Tab-separated table of C-alpha atoms in Angstrom:
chain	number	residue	atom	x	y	z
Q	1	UNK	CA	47.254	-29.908	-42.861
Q	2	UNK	CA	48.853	-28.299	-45.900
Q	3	UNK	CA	45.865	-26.312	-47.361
Q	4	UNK	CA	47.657	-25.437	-50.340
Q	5	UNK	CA	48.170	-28.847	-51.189
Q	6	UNK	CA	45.045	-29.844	-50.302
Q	7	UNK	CA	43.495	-27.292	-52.703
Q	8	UNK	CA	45.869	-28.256	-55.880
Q	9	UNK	CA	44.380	-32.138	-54.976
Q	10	UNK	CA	40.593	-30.074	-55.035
Q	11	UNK	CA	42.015	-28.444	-58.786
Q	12	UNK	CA	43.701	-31.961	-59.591
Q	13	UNK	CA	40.272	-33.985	-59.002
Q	14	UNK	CA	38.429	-31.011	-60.886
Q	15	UNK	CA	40.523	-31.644	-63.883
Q	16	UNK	CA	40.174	-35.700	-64.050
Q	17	UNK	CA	36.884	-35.940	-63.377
Q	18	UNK	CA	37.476	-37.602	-60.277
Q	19	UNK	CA	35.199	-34.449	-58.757
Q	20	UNK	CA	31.812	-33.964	-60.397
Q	21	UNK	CA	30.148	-30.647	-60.763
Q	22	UNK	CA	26.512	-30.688	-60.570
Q	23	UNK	CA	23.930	-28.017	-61.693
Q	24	UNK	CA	21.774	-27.488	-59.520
Q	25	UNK	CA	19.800	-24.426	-61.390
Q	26	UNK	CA	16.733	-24.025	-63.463
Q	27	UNK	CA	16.786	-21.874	-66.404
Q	28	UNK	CA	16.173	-18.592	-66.404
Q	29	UNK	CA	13.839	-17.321	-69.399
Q	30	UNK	CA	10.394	-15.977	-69.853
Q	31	UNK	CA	8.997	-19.141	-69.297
Q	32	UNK	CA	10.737	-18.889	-65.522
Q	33	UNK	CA	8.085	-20.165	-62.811
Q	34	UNK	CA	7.419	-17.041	-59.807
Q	35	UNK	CA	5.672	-16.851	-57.135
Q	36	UNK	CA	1.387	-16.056	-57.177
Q	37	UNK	CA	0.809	-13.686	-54.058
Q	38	UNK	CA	-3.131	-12.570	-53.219
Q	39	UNK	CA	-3.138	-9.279	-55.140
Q	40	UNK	CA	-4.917	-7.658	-51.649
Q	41	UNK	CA	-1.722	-8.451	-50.041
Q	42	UNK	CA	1.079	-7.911	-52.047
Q	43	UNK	CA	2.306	-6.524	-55.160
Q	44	UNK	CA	4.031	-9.750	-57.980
Q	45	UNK	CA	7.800	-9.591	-59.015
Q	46	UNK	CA	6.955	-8.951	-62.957
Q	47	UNK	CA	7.976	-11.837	-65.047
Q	48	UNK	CA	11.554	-12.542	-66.702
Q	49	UNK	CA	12.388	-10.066	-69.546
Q	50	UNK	CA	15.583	-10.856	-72.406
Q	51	UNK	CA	16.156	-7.908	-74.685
Q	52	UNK	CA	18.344	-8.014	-77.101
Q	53	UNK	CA	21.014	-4.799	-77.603
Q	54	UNK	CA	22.778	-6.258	-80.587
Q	55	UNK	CA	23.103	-9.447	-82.324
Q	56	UNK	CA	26.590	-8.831	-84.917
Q	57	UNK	CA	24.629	-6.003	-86.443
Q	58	UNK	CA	24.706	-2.574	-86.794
Q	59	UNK	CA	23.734	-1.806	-82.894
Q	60	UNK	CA	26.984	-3.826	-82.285
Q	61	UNK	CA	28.901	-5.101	-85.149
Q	62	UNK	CA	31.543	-7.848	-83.846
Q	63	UNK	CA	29.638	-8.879	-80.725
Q	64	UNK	CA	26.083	-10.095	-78.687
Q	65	UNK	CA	24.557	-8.936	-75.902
Q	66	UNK	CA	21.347	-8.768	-73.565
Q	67	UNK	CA	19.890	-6.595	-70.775
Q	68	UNK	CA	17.341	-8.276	-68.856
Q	69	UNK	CA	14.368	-7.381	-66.600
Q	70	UNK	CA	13.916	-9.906	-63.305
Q	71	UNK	CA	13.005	-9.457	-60.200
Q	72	UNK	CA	15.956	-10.633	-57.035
Q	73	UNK	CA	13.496	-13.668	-55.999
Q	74	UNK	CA	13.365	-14.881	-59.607
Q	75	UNK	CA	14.604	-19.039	-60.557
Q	76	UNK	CA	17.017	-20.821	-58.728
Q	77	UNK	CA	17.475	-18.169	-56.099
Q	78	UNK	CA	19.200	-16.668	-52.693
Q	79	UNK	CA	17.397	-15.096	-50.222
Q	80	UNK	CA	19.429	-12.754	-47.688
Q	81	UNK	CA	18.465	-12.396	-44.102
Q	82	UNK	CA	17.142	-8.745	-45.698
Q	83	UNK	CA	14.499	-10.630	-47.661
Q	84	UNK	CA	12.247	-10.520	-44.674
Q	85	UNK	CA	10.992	-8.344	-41.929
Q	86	UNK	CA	12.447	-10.048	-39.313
Q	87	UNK	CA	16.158	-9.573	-40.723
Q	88	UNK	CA	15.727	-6.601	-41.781
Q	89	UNK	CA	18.043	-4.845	-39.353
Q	90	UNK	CA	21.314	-7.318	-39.959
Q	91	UNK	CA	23.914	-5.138	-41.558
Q	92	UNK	CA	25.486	-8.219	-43.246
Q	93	UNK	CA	21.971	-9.231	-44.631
Q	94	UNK	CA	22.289	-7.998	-47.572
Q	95	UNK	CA	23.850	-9.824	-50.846
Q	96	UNK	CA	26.566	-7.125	-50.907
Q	97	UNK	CA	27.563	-7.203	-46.909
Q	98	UNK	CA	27.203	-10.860	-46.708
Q	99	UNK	CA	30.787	-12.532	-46.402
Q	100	UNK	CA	31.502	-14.196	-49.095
Q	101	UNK	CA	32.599	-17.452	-47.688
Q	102	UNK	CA	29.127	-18.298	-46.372
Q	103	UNK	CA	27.853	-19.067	-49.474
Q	104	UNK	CA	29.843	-22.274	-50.154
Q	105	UNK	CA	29.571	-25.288	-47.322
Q	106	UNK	CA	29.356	-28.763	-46.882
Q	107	UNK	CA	25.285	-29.991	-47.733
Q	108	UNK	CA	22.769	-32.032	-46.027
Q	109	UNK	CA	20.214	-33.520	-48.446
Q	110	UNK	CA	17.385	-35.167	-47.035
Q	111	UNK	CA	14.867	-36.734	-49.476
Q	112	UNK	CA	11.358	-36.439	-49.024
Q	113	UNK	CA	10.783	-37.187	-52.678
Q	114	UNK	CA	8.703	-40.364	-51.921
Q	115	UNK	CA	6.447	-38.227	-49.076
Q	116	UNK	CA	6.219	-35.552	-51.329
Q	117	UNK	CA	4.807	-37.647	-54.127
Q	118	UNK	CA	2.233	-39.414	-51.993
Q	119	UNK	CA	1.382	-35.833	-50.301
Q	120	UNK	CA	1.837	-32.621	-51.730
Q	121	UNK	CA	1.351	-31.150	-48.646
Q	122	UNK	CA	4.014	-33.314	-47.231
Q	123	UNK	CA	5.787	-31.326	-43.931
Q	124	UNK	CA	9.153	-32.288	-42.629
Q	125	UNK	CA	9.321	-32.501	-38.793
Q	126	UNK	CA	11.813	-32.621	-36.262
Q	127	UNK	CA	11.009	-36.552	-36.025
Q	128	UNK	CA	12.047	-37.063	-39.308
Q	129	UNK	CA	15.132	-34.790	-39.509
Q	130	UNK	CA	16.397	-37.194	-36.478
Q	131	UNK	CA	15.621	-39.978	-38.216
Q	132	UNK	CA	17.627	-38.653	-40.935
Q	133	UNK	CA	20.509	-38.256	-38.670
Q	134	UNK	CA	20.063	-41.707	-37.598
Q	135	UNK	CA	21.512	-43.253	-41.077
Q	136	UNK	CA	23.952	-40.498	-42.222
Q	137	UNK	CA	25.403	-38.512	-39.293
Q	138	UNK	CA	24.711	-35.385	-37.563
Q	139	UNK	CA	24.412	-31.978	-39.195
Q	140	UNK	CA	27.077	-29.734	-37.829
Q	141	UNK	CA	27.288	-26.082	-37.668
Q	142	UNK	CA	28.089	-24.111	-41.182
Q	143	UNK	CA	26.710	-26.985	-43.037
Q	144	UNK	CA	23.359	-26.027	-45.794
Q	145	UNK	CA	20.447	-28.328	-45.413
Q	146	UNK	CA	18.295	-28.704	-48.196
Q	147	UNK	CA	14.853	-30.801	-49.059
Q	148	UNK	CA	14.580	-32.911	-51.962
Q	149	UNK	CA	11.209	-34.029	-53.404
Q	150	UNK	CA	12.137	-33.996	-57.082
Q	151	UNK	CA	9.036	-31.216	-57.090
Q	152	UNK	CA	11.888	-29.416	-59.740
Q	153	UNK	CA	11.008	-31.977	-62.377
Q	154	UNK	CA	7.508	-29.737	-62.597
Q	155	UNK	CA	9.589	-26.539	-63.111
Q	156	UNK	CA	8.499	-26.519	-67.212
Q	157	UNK	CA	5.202	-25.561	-65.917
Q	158	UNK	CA	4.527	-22.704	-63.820
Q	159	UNK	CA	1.012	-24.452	-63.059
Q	160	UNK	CA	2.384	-27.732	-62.192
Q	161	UNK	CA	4.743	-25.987	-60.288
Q	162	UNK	CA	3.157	-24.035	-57.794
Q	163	UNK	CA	0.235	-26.472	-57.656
Q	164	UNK	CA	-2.250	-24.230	-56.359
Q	165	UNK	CA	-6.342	-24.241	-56.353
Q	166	UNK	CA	-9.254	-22.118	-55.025
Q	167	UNK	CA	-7.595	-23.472	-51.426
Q	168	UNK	CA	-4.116	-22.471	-52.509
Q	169	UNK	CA	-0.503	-23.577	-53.226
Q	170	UNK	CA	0.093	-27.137	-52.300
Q	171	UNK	CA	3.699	-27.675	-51.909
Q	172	UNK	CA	5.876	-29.609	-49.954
Q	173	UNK	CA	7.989	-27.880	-47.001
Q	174	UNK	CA	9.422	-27.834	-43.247
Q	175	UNK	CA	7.571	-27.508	-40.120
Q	176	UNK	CA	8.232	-24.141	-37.762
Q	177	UNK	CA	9.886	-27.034	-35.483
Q	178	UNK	CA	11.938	-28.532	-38.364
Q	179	UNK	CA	13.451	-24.726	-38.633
Q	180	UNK	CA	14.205	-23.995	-34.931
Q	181	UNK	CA	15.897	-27.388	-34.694
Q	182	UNK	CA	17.815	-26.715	-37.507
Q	183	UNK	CA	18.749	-22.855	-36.550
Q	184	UNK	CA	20.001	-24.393	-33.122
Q	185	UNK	CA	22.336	-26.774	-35.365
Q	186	UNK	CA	23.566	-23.790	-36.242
Q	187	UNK	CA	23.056	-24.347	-39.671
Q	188	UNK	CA	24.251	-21.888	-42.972
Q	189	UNK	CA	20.604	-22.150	-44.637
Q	190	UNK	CA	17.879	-23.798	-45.669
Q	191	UNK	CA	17.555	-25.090	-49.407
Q	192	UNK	CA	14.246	-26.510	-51.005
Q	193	UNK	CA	13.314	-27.513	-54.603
Q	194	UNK	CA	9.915	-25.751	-54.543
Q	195	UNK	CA	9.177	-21.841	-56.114
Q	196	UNK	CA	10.206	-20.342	-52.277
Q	197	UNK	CA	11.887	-22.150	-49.071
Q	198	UNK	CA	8.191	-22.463	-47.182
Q	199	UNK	CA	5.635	-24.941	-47.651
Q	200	UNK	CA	2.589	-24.109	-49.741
Q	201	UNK	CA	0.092	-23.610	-46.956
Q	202	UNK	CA	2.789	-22.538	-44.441
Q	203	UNK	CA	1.043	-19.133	-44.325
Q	204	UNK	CA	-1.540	-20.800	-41.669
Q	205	UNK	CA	1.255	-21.791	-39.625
Q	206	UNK	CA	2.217	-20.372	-36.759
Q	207	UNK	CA	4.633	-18.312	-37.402
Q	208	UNK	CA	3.860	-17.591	-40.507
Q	209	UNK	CA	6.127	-18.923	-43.190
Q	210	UNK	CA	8.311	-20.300	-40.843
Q	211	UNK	CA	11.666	-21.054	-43.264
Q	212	UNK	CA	11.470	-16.945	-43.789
Q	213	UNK	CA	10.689	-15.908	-40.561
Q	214	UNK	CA	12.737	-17.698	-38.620
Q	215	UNK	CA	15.664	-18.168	-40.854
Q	216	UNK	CA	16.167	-14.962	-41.862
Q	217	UNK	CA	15.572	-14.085	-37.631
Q	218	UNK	CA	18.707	-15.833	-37.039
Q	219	UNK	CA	20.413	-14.366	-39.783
Q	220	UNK	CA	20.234	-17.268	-42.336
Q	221	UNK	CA	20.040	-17.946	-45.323
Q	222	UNK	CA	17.514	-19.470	-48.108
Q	223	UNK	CA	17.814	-21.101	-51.627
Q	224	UNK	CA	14.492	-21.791	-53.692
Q	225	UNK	CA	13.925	-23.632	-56.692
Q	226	UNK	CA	17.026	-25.937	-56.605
Q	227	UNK	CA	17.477	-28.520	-59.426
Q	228	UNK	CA	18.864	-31.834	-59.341
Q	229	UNK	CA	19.441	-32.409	-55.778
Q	230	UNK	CA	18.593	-36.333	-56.689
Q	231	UNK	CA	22.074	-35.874	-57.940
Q	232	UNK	CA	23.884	-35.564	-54.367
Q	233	UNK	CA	24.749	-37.851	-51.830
Q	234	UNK	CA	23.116	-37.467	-48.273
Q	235	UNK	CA	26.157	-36.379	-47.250
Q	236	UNK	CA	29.692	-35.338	-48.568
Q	237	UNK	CA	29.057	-33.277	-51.588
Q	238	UNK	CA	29.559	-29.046	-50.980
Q	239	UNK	CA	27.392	-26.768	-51.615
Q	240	UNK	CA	28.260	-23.410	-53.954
Q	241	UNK	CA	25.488	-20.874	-53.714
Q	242	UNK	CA	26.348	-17.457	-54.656
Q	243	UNK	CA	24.244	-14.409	-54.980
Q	244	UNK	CA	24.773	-11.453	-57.267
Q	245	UNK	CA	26.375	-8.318	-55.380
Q	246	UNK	CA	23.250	-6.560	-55.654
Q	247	UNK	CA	23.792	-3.466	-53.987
Q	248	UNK	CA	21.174	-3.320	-50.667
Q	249	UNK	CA	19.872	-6.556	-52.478
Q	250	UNK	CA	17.815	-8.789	-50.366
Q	251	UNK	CA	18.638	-11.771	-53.020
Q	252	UNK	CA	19.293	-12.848	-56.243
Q	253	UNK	CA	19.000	-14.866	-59.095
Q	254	UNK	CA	22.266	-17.942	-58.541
Q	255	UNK	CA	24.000	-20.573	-60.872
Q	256	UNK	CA	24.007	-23.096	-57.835
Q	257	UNK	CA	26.194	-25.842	-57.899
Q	258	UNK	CA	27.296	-28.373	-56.250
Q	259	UNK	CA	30.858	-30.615	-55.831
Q	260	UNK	CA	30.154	-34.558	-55.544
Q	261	UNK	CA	32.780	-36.976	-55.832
Q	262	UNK	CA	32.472	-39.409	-58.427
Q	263	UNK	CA	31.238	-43.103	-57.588
C-alpha cells in the first residue's frame, strides 16, 4: 500500500467534504457539568473558571486572551491509566508518556440510547456487546469502544445530568463483565456519554467502578462526557481523542472528534 498516497486521498476527502468531521465535545464554561463525590470520601474538582487578562485594552492593547481554572477530569475528557489506583505504576500512564498514536483509532459505537431511555440505570453486558457483534462485525484490537445513550443531550443541566437522588447518581454504564470482555479484545479504551466512564451506581459493584478499575489495570484508556456519538456509524468512522500534555497529568480536558465518511 502506498501510505503516502493513501494519506493525500485522507487530505483530498478532508477538503471536498467527502470526509465529515464530527464534534464530539461539550463546551467548556462555568456552566460545565462535574462530578458530585460524598464529601466523607473525597475532596470535588472546583468548578470551571475564565478570566480574562486583556480584552484590546490597556492590559493588552492589539490582542485577547484568557487563563482558566479547571480541574484534568473536567467536560469532554481523557482519563490516563494514572487516573486510578490501579494504574498508577504504568510509566506511560500519564498524558505526557502516553504515545501519541494511541489516541486516534478506528471506533465501535454501540447504542444503548433506547435502554437508556427506558432505564436510567440501564447496564451493558457481555450478552449484549455479542449481540452487537452479531450485526456489525467484531471489535478488533486498537479499536475505542464507546456507549451511546444520547444521555449528552442533558449536558445543559448539571442536575439532569448526573441524575442523582437521596439513593444516588442514576446513569447508564457497562457491567465489570462488559469491561473484561472488552480488555481481552484488546481494546484502546472505553468511551461513554455520561459525566465519568462508570455507571451511576457502579460503586456497589464488584469491583468497584469497574470501567476505572479495570481499564486503567490494563493500561487503558477512558473518555467521559462525549457528544454526538448519534452522529457515527456503528462502525467505520475513527476516533481522535487527544489529551493535553499535562505534565504527570492523569487526564485532561479534549476537543474529541471524530472522521465519518459522508452518506
Amino acid at each position: 500500500m502506498d501510505t503516502q498516497k493513501l494519506l493525500g486521498e485522507v487530505a483530498s476527502q478532508l477538503l471536498s467534504g467527502g470526509i465529515k468531521v464530527v464534534d464530539l465535545t461539550a463546551p467548556l464554561g462555568p456552566n460545565t457539568p462535574l462530578i458530585k463525590l460524598p464529601p466523607e470520601l473525597a475532596v470535588d474538582t472546583p468548578k470551571v473558571e475564565i478570566h480574562a487578562i486583556s480584552k484590546y485594552d490597556k492590559n493588552g492593547p492589539w490582542w485577547a486572551w484568557n487563563w482558566l481554572k479547571l480541574g484534568e477530569h473536567s467536560g469532554t475528557h481523557f482519563d490516563a491509566p494514572q487516573h486510578w489506583i490501579t494504574g498508577k505504576d504504568y510509566p506511560d500512564g500519564a498524558t505526557d508518556t502516553i504515545p501519541a498514536q494511541n489516541f486516534i483509532g478506528p471506533v465501535n459505537v454501540i447504542d444503548c440510547s433506547q435502554e437508556a431511555a427506558a432505564d436510567h440505570d440501564f447496564l451493558l453486558t457481555v450478552d449484549h456487546i455479542k449481540a452487537w457483534e452479531a450485526r456489525h462485525g467484531a471489535i478488533n484490537p486498537g479499536e475505542w469502544v464507546v456507549m451511546r445513550t444520547d444521555w449528552y443531550k442533558r449536558n445543559g443541566s448539571e442536575a439532569e445530568f448526573l441524575n442523582a437522588n437521596e439513593t444516588g447518581p442514576h446513569t447508564p454504564g457497562p457491567t465489570a463483565e462488559a469491561i473484561q470482555f472488552l480488555i481481552a479484545k484488546d481494546i484502546k479504551g472505553w468511551g461513554s456519554e455520561t459525566i465519568g466512564t462508570d455507571a451511576g451506581k457502579a460503586g456497589g459493584m464488584e469491583p468497584p467502578f469497574p470501567a476505572h478499575t479495570l481499564m486503567h489495570k490494563a493500561n487503558r484508556y477512558g473518555l467521559a462526557s462525549l457528544c454526538n456519538l448519534d452522529q457515527l456509524p456503528p462502525k467505520g468512522a475513527i476516533l481522535i481523542a487527544a489529551p493535553l500534555k499535562i505534565e504527570h497529568g492523569t487526564g485532561s480536558p479534549i476537543r474529541a472528534l471524530a472522521l465519518v465518511p459522508r452518506g
